[in-house]
């Protein structure tokens, strides 16, 4: 009868111990700092996905679809402004489109790698908009201003006569498609991929570290609860056993005296 009491007490302690562990499993330790860190990590990952989408549609996709060009040296051969000006349109108000003309500047260069004569353009957009001219200026009504700009550019290339400068050509297309400025290069593509990837990795690391910290805190809580329950169950049982031994010895001493 005496030994049954500690056993039932141990059973109650075991049941309470299982209940505490179940409560610990259900309740994940968290704090305000951890919540802010999780929010920061998810915000960084969301921002990186948005950067991938924006940079992919504005820079990466046009770069992949554009003509692959190689760098070469060009030398100015001849520059002139055509007699026939080209038509253009400009906004003049609500539901109003003004008509104007702009001068067509042509710059002929000599490609160093092949020795071919080619028509130079400002960039890839100039080739697509107007392949006959060096560039297409912003259209407006003042034709004299447009002419002065074209003359300034003509003078700039005339001063470069005989001096090689960097240009870009396409080996797979016509030699006329030579541009002065390449809109996208490999370094731009590298930065477009590197920084969003770094932001995504940083956000994932923050979320992973917070989750790992919470998991370790959960394990520590389970271990400390198990130790407290084990120590709390053994100490009363040992004290009760010593009291029983002391009572038994005392009763034997009294019987001897009698």
Coordinates of N, CA, C and O in Angstrom, one line a residue, residues 2 5 9 15 33 35 39-40 59 72 77 93 98 125 141 165 169 180 186 191 212 216 233 238:
X2 N 2.0 1.2 0.7 CA 2.9 2.4 0.8 C 3.6 2.6 -0.5 O 3.9 3.7 -0.9
X5 N 1.6 4.4 -3.5 CA 1.5 5.9 -3.6 C 2.5 6.6 -4.4 O 2.2 7.4 -5.3
X9 N 2.0 8.6 -7.9 CA 2.5 9.9 -8.0 C 3.4 10.1 -9.3 O 3.3 11.1 -10.0
X15 N 2.1 11.9 -16.6 CA 1.0 12.5 -17.4 C 1.1 14.0 -17.5 O 0.9 14.6 -18.6
X33 N 11.3 40.8 -31.6 CA 12.5 40.8 -32.5 C 12.5 39.8 -33.6 O 12.8 40.0 -34.7
X35 N 9.8 38.3 -34.8 CA 8.7 38.7 -35.7 C 9.2 39.7 -36.7 O 8.9 39.6 -37.9
X39 N 9.6 39.3 -40.8 CA 9.0 40.3 -41.7 C 10.1 40.9 -42.6 O 9.8 41.0 -43.8
X40 N 11.2 41.2 -42.1 CA 12.3 41.7 -42.9 C 12.8 40.7 -44.0 O 13.0 41.0 -45.1
X59 N 15.3 45.0 -69.2 CA 16.7 44.9 -69.6 C 17.1 43.5 -70.1 O 17.6 43.4 -71.2
X72 N 34.5 46.8 -82.2 CA 35.6 47.0 -83.2 C 36.0 48.5 -83.1 O 35.4 49.3 -82.3
X77 N 34.8 58.3 -92.3 CA 35.1 58.5 -93.8 C 34.4 59.7 -94.3 O 35.1 60.6 -95.0
X93 N -0.9 69.7 -78.0 CA -2.0 70.0 -77.1 C -2.9 68.7 -77.0 O -2.5 67.6 -77.4
X98 N 1.2 68.0 -84.1 CA 1.9 68.9 -85.0 C 2.8 68.1 -86.0 O 3.3 67.1 -85.7
X125 N 18.2 51.5 -81.1 CA 16.9 52.1 -81.4 C 16.9 53.0 -82.6 O 15.9 53.0 -83.4
X141 N 8.6 72.0 -83.5 CA 8.4 72.9 -84.7 C 9.6 73.7 -85.1 O 9.7 74.2 -86.3
X165 N 37.8 55.2 -83.2 CA 36.9 55.2 -82.0 C 36.2 53.9 -81.9 O 36.0 53.2 -82.9
X169 N 29.5 46.2 -84.1 CA 28.9 45.7 -85.3 C 28.3 44.3 -85.1 O 28.6 43.7 -84.1
X180 N 27.1 53.3 -82.4 CA 28.2 53.9 -81.6 C 28.1 53.6 -80.1 O 29.1 53.4 -79.4
X186 N 27.7 43.1 -70.9 CA 27.7 42.0 -69.9 C 27.7 42.4 -68.5 O 27.2 41.7 -67.6
X191 N 25.0 42.8 -63.1 CA 24.4 43.5 -62.0 C 22.9 43.3 -61.9 O 22.4 43.2 -60.8
X212 N 15.7 28.5 -37.2 CA 16.6 27.6 -36.4 C 16.7 28.0 -35.0 O 16.7 27.2 -34.1
X216 N 15.7 25.6 -31.8 CA 16.6 25.3 -30.7 C 16.0 25.7 -29.4 O 16.2 25.0 -28.4
X233 N 10.0 14.3 -9.4 CA 9.4 13.0 -9.1 C 10.3 12.2 -8.2 O 9.9 11.4 -7.4
X238 N 12.2 9.7 -2.7 CA 13.3 9.4 -1.9 C 13.1 9.9 -0.5 O 13.4 9.2 0.5

